[in-house]
PDB file of C-alpha atoms in Angstrom:
ATOM      1  CA  MET A 265       0.062  -0.054   0.064  1.00  0.00           C
ATOM      2  CA  THR A 266       1.175   3.513  -0.686  1.00  0.00           C
ATOM      3  CA  VAL A 267       0.947   6.861   0.625  1.00  0.00           C
ATOM      4  CA  LEU A 268       1.234   8.294  -3.025  1.00  0.00           C
ATOM      5  CA  VAL A 269      -1.390   9.065  -5.689  1.00  0.00           C
ATOM      6  CA  GLN A 270       0.146   8.115  -9.213  1.00  0.00           C
ATOM      7  CA  VAL A 271      -1.436   9.586 -12.356  1.00  0.00           C
ATOM      8  CA  TRP A 272      -1.080   7.221 -15.383  1.00  0.00           C
ATOM      9  CA  ASP A 273      -1.264   7.638 -18.977  1.00  0.00           C
ATOM     10  CA  THR A 274      -3.618   5.313 -20.335  1.00  0.00           C
ATOM     11  CA  SER A 275      -3.770   6.186 -23.797  1.00  0.00           C
ATOM     12  CA  CYS A 276      -1.043   4.061 -25.266  1.00  0.00           C
ATOM     13  CA  ASN A 277       1.753   2.867 -22.946  1.00  0.00           C
ATOM     14  CA  TYR A 278       0.298   2.801 -19.272  1.00  0.00           C
ATOM     15  CA  LYS A 279       3.180   5.222 -18.059  1.00  0.00           C
ATOM     16  CA  CYS A 280       3.132   6.961 -14.820  1.00  0.00           C
ATOM     17  CA  VAL A 281       3.325  10.707 -15.660  1.00  0.00           C
ATOM     18  CA  LYS A 282       2.994  12.198 -12.307  1.00  0.00           C
ATOM     19  CA  THR A 283       2.990  11.235  -8.689  1.00  0.00           C
ATOM     20  CA  LEU A 284       1.075  13.329  -5.852  1.00  0.00           C
ATOM     21  CA  ASP A 285       2.660  13.459  -2.495  1.00  0.00           C
ATOM     22  CA  GLY A 286       0.991  14.785   0.446  1.00  0.00           C
ATOM     23  CA  HIS A 287      -0.546  12.199   2.371  1.00  0.00           C
ATOM     24  CA  SER A 288       1.017  10.613   5.521  1.00  0.00           C
ATOM     25  CA  GLY A 289      -1.145   7.567   5.490  1.00  0.00           C
ATOM     26  CA  ILE A 290      -2.399   5.033   2.981  1.00  0.00           C
ATOM     27  CA  VAL A 291      -4.568   6.655   0.263  1.00  0.00           C
ATOM     28  CA  LEU A 292      -8.071   4.731   0.486  1.00  0.00           C
ATOM     29  CA  ALA A 293     -10.248   6.779  -1.644  1.00  0.00           C
ATOM     30  CA  LEU A 294     -10.492   8.985  -4.706  1.00  0.00           C
ATOM     31  CA  THR A 295     -13.106  11.030  -6.460  1.00  0.00           C
ATOM     32  CA  VAL A 296     -13.038  13.400  -9.139  1.00  0.00           C
ATOM     33  CA  TYR A 297     -15.548  16.578  -9.705  1.00  0.00           C
ATOM     34  CA  GLY A 298     -14.892  19.059 -12.247  1.00  0.00           C
ATOM     35  CA  SER A 299     -11.183  19.836 -12.493  1.00  0.00           C
ATOM     36  CA  ARG A 300     -10.568  18.591  -9.015  1.00  0.00           C
ATOM     37  CA  LEU A 301      -9.375  15.184  -7.709  1.00  0.00           C
ATOM     38  CA  TYR A 302     -10.138  14.584  -3.988  1.00  0.00           C
ATOM     39  CA  SER A 303      -7.874  11.960  -2.245  1.00  0.00           C
ATOM     40  CA  GLY A 304      -8.974  10.433   1.342  1.00  0.00           C
ATOM     41  CA  SER A 305      -6.512   8.990   3.505  1.00  0.00           C
ATOM     42  CA  GLN A 306      -5.666   6.962   6.571  1.00  0.00           C
ATOM     43  CA  ASP A 307      -4.160  10.240   7.822  1.00  0.00           C
ATOM     44  CA  THR A 308      -7.709  11.404   8.355  1.00  0.00           C
ATOM     45  CA  ARG A 309      -7.348  14.179   5.631  1.00  0.00           C
ATOM     46  CA  ILE A 310      -8.778  14.989   2.189  1.00  0.00           C
ATOM     47  CA  LEU A 311      -6.275  16.647  -0.319  1.00  0.00           C
ATOM     48  CA  VAL A 312      -7.838  18.646  -3.074  1.00  0.00           C
ATOM     49  CA  TRP A 313      -5.633  18.545  -6.313  1.00  0.00           C
ATOM     50  CA  ASN A 314      -6.323  20.774  -9.180  1.00  0.00           C
ATOM     51  CA  ILE A 315      -6.302  18.589 -12.484  1.00  0.00           C
ATOM     52  CA  ASP A 316      -6.005  21.634 -14.765  1.00  0.00           C
ATOM     53  CA  LYS A 317      -3.023  22.972 -13.046  1.00  0.00           C
ATOM     54  CA  ASN A 318      -0.835  19.862 -13.513  1.00  0.00           C
ATOM     55  CA  PHE A 319      -2.471  18.159 -10.234  1.00  0.00           C
ATOM     56  CA  GLU A 320      -1.192  21.057  -8.088  1.00  0.00           C
ATOM     57  CA  LEU A 321      -2.207  20.476  -4.272  1.00  0.00           C
ATOM     58  CA  GLU A 322      -4.697  23.135  -3.865  1.00  0.00           C
ATOM     59  CA  ASP A 323      -6.090  22.470  -0.280  1.00  0.00           C
ATOM     60  CA  THR A 324      -5.898  20.251   2.666  1.00  0.00           C
ATOM     61  CA  LEU A 325      -9.023  19.483   4.690  1.00  0.00           C
ATOM     62  CA  GLU A 326      -9.086  18.272   8.174  1.00  0.00           C
ATOM     63  CA  ALA A 327     -11.872  15.989   7.459  1.00  0.00           C
ATOM     64  CA  HIS A 328     -12.243  13.311  10.040  1.00  0.00           C
ATOM     65  CA  ASP A 329     -11.040  11.945  13.294  1.00  0.00           C
ATOM     66  CA  ASN A 330     -10.715   8.457  11.597  1.00  0.00           C
ATOM     67  CA  PRO A 331      -9.366   7.398   8.403  1.00  0.00           C
ATOM     68  CA  VAL A 332     -11.173   8.579   5.445  1.00  0.00           C
ATOM     69  CA  CYS A 333     -12.290   5.252   3.681  1.00  0.00           C
ATOM     70  CA  THR A 334     -14.929   6.644   1.143  1.00  0.00           C
ATOM     71  CA  LEU A 335     -15.253   9.747  -1.181  1.00  0.00           C
ATOM     72  CA  ALA A 336     -18.035  10.562  -3.762  1.00  0.00           C
ATOM     73  CA  ALA A 337     -18.840  13.830  -5.238  1.00  0.00           C
ATOM     74  CA  ALA A 338     -22.133  14.932  -6.798  1.00  0.00           C
ATOM     75  CA  ARG A 339     -24.427  18.410  -7.250  1.00  0.00           C
ATOM     76  CA  ALA A 340     -21.472  20.465  -6.258  1.00  0.00           C
ATOM     77  CA  MET A 341     -20.889  18.410  -2.824  1.00  0.00           C
ATOM     78  CA  VAL A 342     -18.107  15.901  -1.637  1.00  0.00           C
ATOM     79  CA  PHE A 343     -19.488  13.221   0.617  1.00  0.00           C
ATOM     80  CA  SER A 344     -16.749  11.667   2.847  1.00  0.00           C
ATOM     81  CA  GLY A 345     -16.988   8.687   5.050  1.00  0.00           C
ATOM     82  CA  SER A 346     -15.040   7.370   8.222  1.00  0.00           C
ATOM     83  CA  LEU A 347     -15.766   5.120  10.868  1.00  0.00           C
ATOM     84  CA  LYS A 348     -19.598   5.659  11.675  1.00  0.00           C
ATOM     85  CA  THR A 349     -19.555   9.203  10.022  1.00  0.00           C
ATOM     86  CA  VAL A 350     -20.373  10.617   6.754  1.00  0.00           C
ATOM     87  CA  LYS A 351     -19.728  14.346   5.986  1.00  0.00           C
ATOM     88  CA  VAL A 352     -21.172  16.579   3.245  1.00  0.00           C
ATOM     89  CA  SER A 353     -19.336  19.408   2.106  1.00  0.00           C
ATOM     90  CA  GLN A 354     -20.352  21.966  -0.183  1.00  0.00           C
ATOM     91  CA  LEU A 355     -17.908  22.607  -3.002  1.00  0.00           C
ATOM     92  CA  SER A 356     -18.286  26.439  -2.717  1.00  0.00           C
ATOM     93  CA  THR A 357     -16.804  26.604   0.457  1.00  0.00           C
ATOM     94  CA  LEU A 358     -13.820  24.331  -0.519  1.00  0.00           C
ATOM     95  CA  ALA A 359     -10.986  25.185  -2.564  1.00  0.00           C
TER      96      ALA A 359
END
């Protein structure tokens, strides 16, 4: 298991084109909404990466008291799940 998120070019050669480093725990969940990639980790945080800016780290959300084990996004909201807890964040209040 890894604390890194790897971005792969799947168009022809399946080459790793970018490694996103920022979590201090195992990455357990990913979701995309618009031009943002959200990664959730064992370190209890959600990192927000800007896809249009070469996956630049845009924000760090201190999301939960336990590992973030699931993420989903819809209707301008991010849903994050952790031990017995689901949080809903409006994207307008995030990065």
